[in-house]
Amino acid sequence: MVKETKLYDDLGVSSGASEADIKKAYRKAALKYHPDKPGGNEEKFKQISEAYDILSDKEKRELYDQYGLEAARKGGVPMPEPGQGGGFPGGGGFPGGAGGFPGGGFSSGGGGGGPQTFHFSSGGGGPGGFGGFSSGDAFNIFNSFGQQGGFDDEGDDYGGFANLFGGRAGRRAGGMGGGMGGMGGMPRQRARSPERTQVTVKMPVSLEDLCTGATKKMKITRKGPSGQPEEKVLTVNIKPGWKAGTKLTFAGEGDSQPNGGQQDVVFVIEQKPNPVFTRDGDDLKMSIKLSLKEALCGFTKIIETLEGKKLKIEQRLPINPGHIITYPNYGMPISKKPGERGQLIITIKVDFPSSLTDAQRKAIEDNF
């Protein structure tokens, strides 16, 4: 039983469709939705092209049927969330060896006392990869299908597509950019330059590292110009004060693309939760809990800041629950204003007793 049927539905075939059925369905849909045809739909054209790319490839189709679309896109079994078991027969290893699995995946690991190293593959299995399936990928599949005679079937009227790709007329197509004249009024397509795609990877970073700055070594496995996987280490210098969502782009460091050029690799900062502090813009927030005695009679506490410094908090007067104490320049560094910082905002919480003894009750009644 297949995990999902979306790609089959996109082509209008059943999950048990033969190769011939899939080819025929793609041919019909591609000619219907081609963007250069009146009434065409580029988004649908991309969808059916990706569906054909996966379902016409035996290995990709098996991955899709068993594990779903993301596995087929990445060329391997999806990686479990951190802290979960491997979920694979034999105790949790990943097919494909150390870097995760062929053509896809992302995992992180510590590097002892040195910088943390992350491992991921930018998706060497085919069009799209982590960067998503692009219009350029769709046109490449369409052109390749035509050059292989996919539009040259007897008994079908496909408006002259066969002649464009060197079918029975014996002509070799130079791609769709050569023009589409003589196709029943279909407008001539402009030449398309190679489309630059991006592979985006989330990079979890602790709040401490975002406060002090850090260096991360990112080990990528990408598809080289020859189509073979190759490894490279990229160095990401995290500046103090960076926020979640900050992007750092390494131009041309991703997969080599079938239409020329290479993907850009984009790392996106993702802030890890902190058990003590929360971030609000450039400010840091935390709370401290007081006993009823401390709230009424005063207290002295030593807290540790995000950077490990000791900060003394002292109060001699009664204090209400919800009272806020602020410490300027103890928050996050402001990356665009060197030397400036946000505030540390501390909220007071009071731990009221759930019950009182007779003596405690009498003391309160006598004194308040």
Short mmCIF file of N, CA and C in Angstrom, two decimals, residues 155-297:
data_model
loop_
_atom_site.label_atom_id
_atom_site.label_comp_id
_atom_site.label_asym_id
_atom_site.label_seq_id
_atom_site.Cartn_x
_atom_site.Cartn_y
_atom_site.Cartn_z
N GLY A 155 -0.85 8.01 -34.25
CA GLY A 155 -2.27 8.05 -33.95
C GLY A 155 -2.65 9.17 -33.01
N ASP A 156 -1.68 9.90 -32.48
CA ASP A 156 -1.99 11.00 -31.58
C ASP A 156 -1.66 12.31 -32.27
N ASP A 157 -2.49 13.30 -32.05
CA ASP A 157 -2.24 14.62 -32.61
C ASP A 157 -1.76 15.55 -31.52
N TYR A 158 -0.46 15.85 -31.55
CA TYR A 158 0.10 16.71 -30.52
C TYR A 158 0.58 18.03 -31.10
N GLY A 159 -0.06 18.47 -32.14
CA GLY A 159 0.17 19.82 -32.62
C GLY A 159 1.57 20.09 -33.11
N GLY A 160 2.30 19.08 -33.59
CA GLY A 160 3.62 19.32 -34.15
C GLY A 160 4.75 19.26 -33.15
N PHE A 161 4.52 18.82 -31.91
CA PHE A 161 5.59 18.75 -30.92
C PHE A 161 6.67 17.78 -31.35
N ALA A 162 6.30 16.67 -32.00
CA ALA A 162 7.30 15.66 -32.36
C ALA A 162 8.39 16.25 -33.24
N ASN A 163 8.02 17.11 -34.18
CA ASN A 163 9.01 17.67 -35.09
C ASN A 163 10.01 18.57 -34.38
N LEU A 164 9.61 19.13 -33.25
CA LEU A 164 10.52 20.02 -32.53
C LEU A 164 11.68 19.27 -31.93
N PHE A 165 11.51 18.01 -31.62
CA PHE A 165 12.50 17.26 -30.88
C PHE A 165 13.20 16.19 -31.72
N GLY A 166 13.19 16.33 -33.03
CA GLY A 166 13.90 15.36 -33.86
C GLY A 166 13.24 14.01 -33.86
N GLY A 167 11.92 14.00 -34.00
CA GLY A 167 11.20 12.74 -34.03
C GLY A 167 11.32 12.10 -35.40
N ARG A 168 10.18 11.74 -36.07
CA ARG A 168 10.24 11.06 -37.34
C ARG A 168 10.86 11.95 -38.42
N ALA A 169 10.78 13.26 -38.21
CA ALA A 169 11.36 14.16 -39.21
C ALA A 169 12.87 14.18 -39.14
N GLY A 170 13.44 13.58 -38.11
CA GLY A 170 14.88 13.42 -38.02
C GLY A 170 15.61 14.66 -37.58
N ARG A 171 14.90 15.68 -37.05
CA ARG A 171 15.57 16.89 -36.64
C ARG A 171 15.87 16.86 -35.14
N ARG A 172 16.98 17.45 -34.78
CA ARG A 172 17.37 17.48 -33.36
C ARG A 172 17.01 18.84 -32.79
N ALA A 173 16.29 18.82 -31.69
CA ALA A 173 15.88 20.09 -31.10
C ALA A 173 16.99 20.67 -30.26
N GLY A 174 17.08 21.98 -30.29
CA GLY A 174 18.05 22.67 -29.43
C GLY A 174 17.40 23.19 -28.18
N GLY A 175 16.29 22.59 -27.77
CA GLY A 175 15.57 23.08 -26.60
C GLY A 175 14.40 23.92 -27.06
N MET A 176 13.56 24.29 -26.09
CA MET A 176 12.35 25.03 -26.43
C MET A 176 12.64 26.45 -26.85
N GLY A 177 13.84 26.96 -26.55
CA GLY A 177 14.14 28.34 -26.88
C GLY A 177 14.22 28.57 -28.38
N GLY A 178 14.29 27.52 -29.21
CA GLY A 178 14.41 27.69 -30.64
C GLY A 178 13.14 28.15 -31.31
N GLY A 179 12.06 28.16 -30.57
CA GLY A 179 10.81 28.66 -31.15
C GLY A 179 9.79 27.56 -31.28
N MET A 180 8.52 27.93 -31.37
CA MET A 180 7.45 26.97 -31.43
C MET A 180 6.48 27.34 -32.55
N GLY A 181 7.04 27.86 -33.65
CA GLY A 181 6.19 28.20 -34.78
C GLY A 181 5.59 26.95 -35.40
N GLY A 182 4.46 27.08 -36.04
CA GLY A 182 3.82 25.96 -36.72
C GLY A 182 3.13 25.03 -35.77
N MET A 183 2.78 25.51 -34.56
CA MET A 183 2.12 24.65 -33.58
C MET A 183 0.70 25.11 -33.33
N GLY A 184 0.00 25.37 -34.40
CA GLY A 184 -1.40 25.73 -34.27
C GLY A 184 -1.59 27.07 -33.58
N GLY A 185 -0.71 28.02 -33.84
CA GLY A 185 -0.89 29.35 -33.28
C GLY A 185 -0.26 29.53 -31.92
N MET A 186 0.45 28.50 -31.41
CA MET A 186 1.08 28.65 -30.11
C MET A 186 2.18 29.70 -30.18
N PRO A 187 2.22 30.67 -29.26
CA PRO A 187 3.20 31.74 -29.35
C PRO A 187 4.61 31.22 -29.19
N ARG A 188 5.56 31.92 -29.79
CA ARG A 188 6.97 31.57 -29.73
C ARG A 188 7.50 31.82 -28.32
N GLN A 189 8.20 30.88 -27.77
CA GLN A 189 8.73 31.00 -26.41
C GLN A 189 10.06 31.74 -26.43
N ARG A 190 10.24 32.61 -25.45
CA ARG A 190 11.51 33.29 -25.28
C ARG A 190 12.55 32.31 -24.76
N ALA A 191 13.80 32.53 -25.13
CA ALA A 191 14.88 31.69 -24.61
C ALA A 191 14.98 31.86 -23.11
N ARG A 192 15.16 30.77 -22.40
CA ARG A 192 15.21 30.80 -20.94
C ARG A 192 16.64 30.62 -20.46
N SER A 193 17.07 31.56 -19.65
CA SER A 193 18.41 31.44 -19.06
C SER A 193 18.32 30.47 -17.90
N PRO A 194 19.42 29.82 -17.53
CA PRO A 194 19.39 28.88 -16.41
C PRO A 194 18.86 29.55 -15.15
N GLU A 195 17.93 28.88 -14.48
CA GLU A 195 17.31 29.44 -13.29
C GLU A 195 18.14 29.09 -12.05
N ARG A 196 18.46 30.11 -11.27
CA ARG A 196 19.26 29.92 -10.06
C ARG A 196 18.33 29.50 -8.93
N THR A 197 18.56 28.36 -8.36
CA THR A 197 17.74 27.89 -7.26
C THR A 197 18.54 27.94 -5.97
N GLN A 198 17.84 27.77 -4.87
CA GLN A 198 18.47 27.81 -3.55
C GLN A 198 18.16 26.55 -2.78
N VAL A 199 19.12 26.09 -2.00
CA VAL A 199 18.87 25.04 -1.04
C VAL A 199 18.92 25.69 0.33
N THR A 200 17.82 25.62 1.05
CA THR A 200 17.68 26.29 2.33
C THR A 200 17.75 25.27 3.47
N VAL A 201 18.59 25.54 4.44
CA VAL A 201 18.79 24.63 5.56
C VAL A 201 18.67 25.39 6.87
N LYS A 202 17.82 24.91 7.76
CA LYS A 202 17.71 25.52 9.08
C LYS A 202 18.91 25.13 9.94
N MET A 203 19.45 26.09 10.65
CA MET A 203 20.61 25.85 11.49
C MET A 203 20.26 26.21 12.93
N PRO A 204 19.96 25.22 13.78
CA PRO A 204 19.63 25.50 15.17
C PRO A 204 20.83 26.07 15.91
N VAL A 205 20.63 27.18 16.61
CA VAL A 205 21.70 27.84 17.35
C VAL A 205 21.17 28.19 18.74
N SER A 206 21.99 27.98 19.76
CA SER A 206 21.57 28.29 21.12
C SER A 206 21.50 29.80 21.33
N LEU A 207 20.69 30.21 22.32
CA LEU A 207 20.58 31.62 22.64
C LEU A 207 21.92 32.16 23.13
N GLU A 208 22.68 31.33 23.81
CA GLU A 208 24.01 31.75 24.27
C GLU A 208 24.91 32.11 23.09
N ASP A 209 24.90 31.26 22.05
CA ASP A 209 25.74 31.54 20.87
C ASP A 209 25.27 32.78 20.12
N LEU A 210 23.96 33.01 20.11
CA LEU A 210 23.44 34.21 19.46
C LEU A 210 23.81 35.46 20.26
N CYS A 211 24.07 35.27 21.55
CA CYS A 211 24.46 36.40 22.40
C CYS A 211 25.95 36.71 22.27
N THR A 212 26.77 35.68 22.32
CA THR A 212 28.22 35.89 22.34
C THR A 212 28.86 35.81 20.96
N GLY A 213 28.14 35.19 20.00
CA GLY A 213 28.74 34.92 18.69
C GLY A 213 29.38 33.55 18.70
N ALA A 214 29.50 32.94 17.54
CA ALA A 214 30.06 31.58 17.46
C ALA A 214 30.45 31.28 16.01
N THR A 215 31.21 30.21 15.85
CA THR A 215 31.58 29.72 14.52
C THR A 215 31.05 28.30 14.36
N LYS A 216 30.35 28.05 13.27
CA LYS A 216 29.81 26.72 12.98
C LYS A 216 30.44 26.20 11.70
N LYS A 217 30.85 24.94 11.73
CA LYS A 217 31.36 24.27 10.54
C LYS A 217 30.23 23.45 9.94
N MET A 218 29.88 23.74 8.70
CA MET A 218 28.78 23.07 8.03
C MET A 218 29.32 22.18 6.93
N LYS A 219 29.21 20.88 7.11
CA LYS A 219 29.73 19.93 6.13
C LYS A 219 28.60 19.52 5.19
N ILE A 220 28.74 19.87 3.91
CA ILE A 220 27.69 19.57 2.94
C ILE A 220 28.15 18.49 1.97
N THR A 221 27.20 17.70 1.53
CA THR A 221 27.43 16.75 0.43
C THR A 221 26.56 17.21 -0.73
N ARG A 222 27.18 17.57 -1.81
CA ARG A 222 26.45 18.13 -2.94
C ARG A 222 26.75 17.33 -4.21
N LYS A 223 25.94 17.55 -5.23
CA LYS A 223 26.15 16.91 -6.52
C LYS A 223 27.08 17.78 -7.36
N GLY A 224 28.22 17.21 -7.75
CA GLY A 224 29.19 17.95 -8.54
C GLY A 224 28.83 18.00 -10.00
N PRO A 225 29.62 18.71 -10.81
CA PRO A 225 29.34 18.83 -12.25
C PRO A 225 29.26 17.49 -12.97
N SER A 226 29.99 16.48 -12.44
CA SER A 226 29.97 15.17 -13.09
C SER A 226 28.77 14.34 -12.65
N GLY A 227 28.00 14.87 -11.70
CA GLY A 227 26.86 14.13 -11.17
C GLY A 227 27.21 13.29 -9.95
N GLN A 228 28.49 13.24 -9.59
CA GLN A 228 28.92 12.46 -8.43
C GLN A 228 28.90 13.33 -7.18
N PRO A 229 28.60 12.72 -6.02
CA PRO A 229 28.58 13.50 -4.78
C PRO A 229 29.98 13.96 -4.39
N GLU A 230 30.06 15.14 -3.82
CA GLU A 230 31.31 15.67 -3.32
C GLU A 230 31.04 16.43 -2.02
N GLU A 231 32.03 16.45 -1.14
CA GLU A 231 31.87 17.08 0.16
C GLU A 231 32.62 18.40 0.23
N LYS A 232 32.08 19.32 1.02
CA LYS A 232 32.75 20.58 1.26
C LYS A 232 32.34 21.11 2.63
N VAL A 233 33.26 21.77 3.33
CA VAL A 233 32.98 22.35 4.63
C VAL A 233 32.85 23.87 4.47
N LEU A 234 31.71 24.40 4.90
CA LEU A 234 31.46 25.84 4.86
C LEU A 234 31.52 26.39 6.28
N THR A 235 32.13 27.53 6.46
CA THR A 235 32.27 28.14 7.78
C THR A 235 31.26 29.27 7.93
N VAL A 236 30.41 29.15 8.95
CA VAL A 236 29.40 30.17 9.22
C VAL A 236 29.81 30.92 10.49
N ASN A 237 30.09 32.20 10.35
CA ASN A 237 30.44 33.03 11.50
C ASN A 237 29.19 33.75 11.99
N ILE A 238 28.72 33.32 13.16
CA ILE A 238 27.51 33.89 13.75
C ILE A 238 27.91 35.12 14.57
N LYS A 239 27.33 36.26 14.24
CA LYS A 239 27.68 37.50 14.92
C LYS A 239 26.80 37.70 16.15
N PRO A 240 27.36 38.30 17.23
CA PRO A 240 26.55 38.57 18.43
C PRO A 240 25.32 39.41 18.08
N GLY A 241 24.18 38.96 18.57
CA GLY A 241 22.95 39.71 18.35
C GLY A 241 22.11 39.24 17.19
N TRP A 242 22.61 38.28 16.39
CA TRP A 242 21.79 37.78 15.29
C TRP A 242 20.49 37.20 15.82
N LYS A 243 19.44 37.33 15.04
CA LYS A 243 18.12 36.86 15.43
C LYS A 243 17.72 35.61 14.64
N ALA A 244 16.72 34.92 15.15
CA ALA A 244 16.14 33.80 14.40
C ALA A 244 15.61 34.33 13.08
N GLY A 245 15.85 33.59 12.01
CA GLY A 245 15.43 34.01 10.68
C GLY A 245 16.52 34.70 9.89
N THR A 246 17.65 35.03 10.55
CA THR A 246 18.77 35.61 9.83
C THR A 246 19.28 34.61 8.80
N LYS A 247 19.54 35.09 7.59
CA LYS A 247 19.99 34.20 6.50
C LYS A 247 21.42 34.53 6.09
N LEU A 248 22.16 33.48 5.81
CA LEU A 248 23.53 33.63 5.31
C LEU A 248 23.64 32.80 4.04
N THR A 249 23.94 33.44 2.92
CA THR A 249 23.95 32.77 1.62
C THR A 249 25.37 32.49 1.15
N PHE A 250 25.60 31.26 0.73
CA PHE A 250 26.85 30.85 0.09
C PHE A 250 26.53 30.62 -1.39
N ALA A 251 26.86 31.58 -2.22
CA ALA A 251 26.50 31.52 -3.64
C ALA A 251 27.26 30.41 -4.35
N GLY A 252 26.50 29.60 -5.10
CA GLY A 252 27.11 28.57 -5.95
C GLY A 252 27.75 27.41 -5.22
N GLU A 253 27.37 27.18 -3.96
CA GLU A 253 27.98 26.09 -3.19
C GLU A 253 27.09 24.85 -3.11
N GLY A 254 25.91 24.89 -3.77
CA GLY A 254 25.00 23.74 -3.73
C GLY A 254 25.20 22.81 -4.90
N ASP A 255 24.15 22.07 -5.24
CA ASP A 255 24.20 21.10 -6.33
C ASP A 255 24.48 21.77 -7.67
N SER A 256 25.22 21.08 -8.53
CA SER A 256 25.30 21.48 -9.93
C SER A 256 23.95 21.20 -10.57
N GLN A 257 23.47 22.14 -11.38
CA GLN A 257 22.14 22.04 -11.96
C GLN A 257 22.21 21.50 -13.39
N PRO A 258 21.20 20.74 -13.80
CA PRO A 258 21.21 20.17 -15.15
C PRO A 258 21.15 21.23 -16.24
N ASN A 259 20.63 22.42 -15.90
CA ASN A 259 20.54 23.49 -16.90
C ASN A 259 21.68 24.50 -16.76
N GLY A 260 22.75 24.12 -16.06
CA GLY A 260 23.89 25.00 -15.90
C GLY A 260 23.87 25.72 -14.57
N GLY A 261 25.06 26.09 -14.08
CA GLY A 261 25.15 26.81 -12.81
C GLY A 261 25.03 25.88 -11.62
N GLN A 262 25.06 26.47 -10.43
CA GLN A 262 24.93 25.71 -9.20
C GLN A 262 23.98 26.40 -8.25
N GLN A 263 23.37 25.61 -7.39
CA GLN A 263 22.48 26.16 -6.38
C GLN A 263 23.25 27.04 -5.40
N ASP A 264 22.53 28.01 -4.83
CA ASP A 264 23.05 28.72 -3.67
C ASP A 264 22.65 27.95 -2.42
N VAL A 265 23.51 27.95 -1.42
CA VAL A 265 23.19 27.34 -0.13
C VAL A 265 22.85 28.47 0.84
N VAL A 266 21.66 28.40 1.44
CA VAL A 266 21.21 29.44 2.35
C VAL A 266 20.97 28.81 3.73
N PHE A 267 21.74 29.24 4.72
CA PHE A 267 21.53 28.80 6.10
C PHE A 267 20.62 29.81 6.79
N VAL A 268 19.60 29.29 7.46
CA VAL A 268 18.65 30.13 8.17
C VAL A 268 18.76 29.84 9.67
N ILE A 269 19.04 30.88 10.44
CA ILE A 269 19.21 30.72 11.88
C ILE A 269 17.88 30.35 12.53
N GLU A 270 17.92 29.32 13.36
CA GLU A 270 16.75 28.90 14.13
C GLU A 270 17.17 28.86 15.60
N GLN A 271 16.52 29.66 16.44
CA GLN A 271 16.92 29.76 17.84
C GLN A 271 16.42 28.58 18.66
N LYS A 272 17.33 27.95 19.38
CA LYS A 272 16.94 26.87 20.27
C LYS A 272 16.28 27.45 21.54
N PRO A 273 15.35 26.72 22.12
CA PRO A 273 14.74 27.18 23.38
C PRO A 273 15.78 27.22 24.49
N ASN A 274 15.63 28.17 25.40
CA ASN A 274 16.50 28.28 26.57
C ASN A 274 15.65 28.05 27.82
N PRO A 275 16.14 27.27 28.78
CA PRO A 275 15.30 26.95 29.95
C PRO A 275 15.07 28.13 30.89
N VAL A 276 15.88 29.18 30.79
CA VAL A 276 15.78 30.31 31.73
C VAL A 276 15.32 31.59 31.03
N PHE A 277 15.90 31.90 29.90
CA PHE A 277 15.66 33.18 29.25
C PHE A 277 14.80 33.02 28.00
N THR A 278 13.99 34.04 27.75
CA THR A 278 13.31 34.17 26.47
C THR A 278 13.74 35.50 25.86
N ARG A 279 13.70 35.55 24.53
CA ARG A 279 14.15 36.75 23.83
C ARG A 279 12.96 37.52 23.30
N ASP A 280 13.00 38.82 23.46
CA ASP A 280 11.97 39.71 22.92
C ASP A 280 12.70 40.84 22.21
N GLY A 281 12.94 40.65 20.91
CA GLY A 281 13.74 41.63 20.17
C GLY A 281 15.17 41.63 20.68
N ASP A 282 15.61 42.76 21.21
CA ASP A 282 16.96 42.85 21.77
C ASP A 282 16.96 42.67 23.29
N ASP A 283 15.78 42.47 23.88
CA ASP A 283 15.67 42.29 25.33
C ASP A 283 15.66 40.81 25.69
N LEU A 284 16.13 40.53 26.90
CA LEU A 284 16.03 39.19 27.47
C LEU A 284 15.07 39.23 28.64
N LYS A 285 14.23 38.20 28.74
CA LYS A 285 13.26 38.14 29.83
C LYS A 285 13.46 36.87 30.64
N MET A 286 13.26 36.99 31.95
CA MET A 286 13.30 35.84 32.85
C MET A 286 12.42 36.14 34.04
N SER A 287 12.19 35.16 34.87
CA SER A 287 11.41 35.37 36.09
C SER A 287 12.13 34.72 37.26
N ILE A 288 11.90 35.27 38.45
CA ILE A 288 12.41 34.64 39.68
C ILE A 288 11.24 34.45 40.62
N LYS A 289 11.30 33.36 41.38
CA LYS A 289 10.21 33.02 42.28
C LYS A 289 10.64 33.31 43.72
N LEU A 290 9.76 34.01 44.46
CA LEU A 290 10.02 34.35 45.86
C LEU A 290 9.02 33.62 46.76
N SER A 291 9.47 33.34 47.97
CA SER A 291 8.54 32.85 48.98
C SER A 291 7.72 34.02 49.48
N LEU A 292 6.63 33.76 50.19
CA LEU A 292 5.81 34.85 50.73
C LEU A 292 6.63 35.70 51.70
N LYS A 293 7.49 35.04 52.48
CA LYS A 293 8.35 35.77 53.42
C LYS A 293 9.28 36.73 52.67
N GLU A 294 9.89 36.24 51.59
CA GLU A 294 10.80 37.08 50.80
C GLU A 294 10.06 38.25 50.17
N ALA A 295 8.83 37.98 49.70
CA ALA A 295 8.06 39.05 49.07
C ALA A 295 7.67 40.14 50.06
N LEU A 296 7.44 39.74 51.32
CA LEU A 296 7.02 40.70 52.33
C LEU A 296 8.20 41.37 53.04
N CYS A 297 9.23 40.62 53.30
CA CYS A 297 10.33 41.11 54.15
C CYS A 297 11.58 41.52 53.39
#
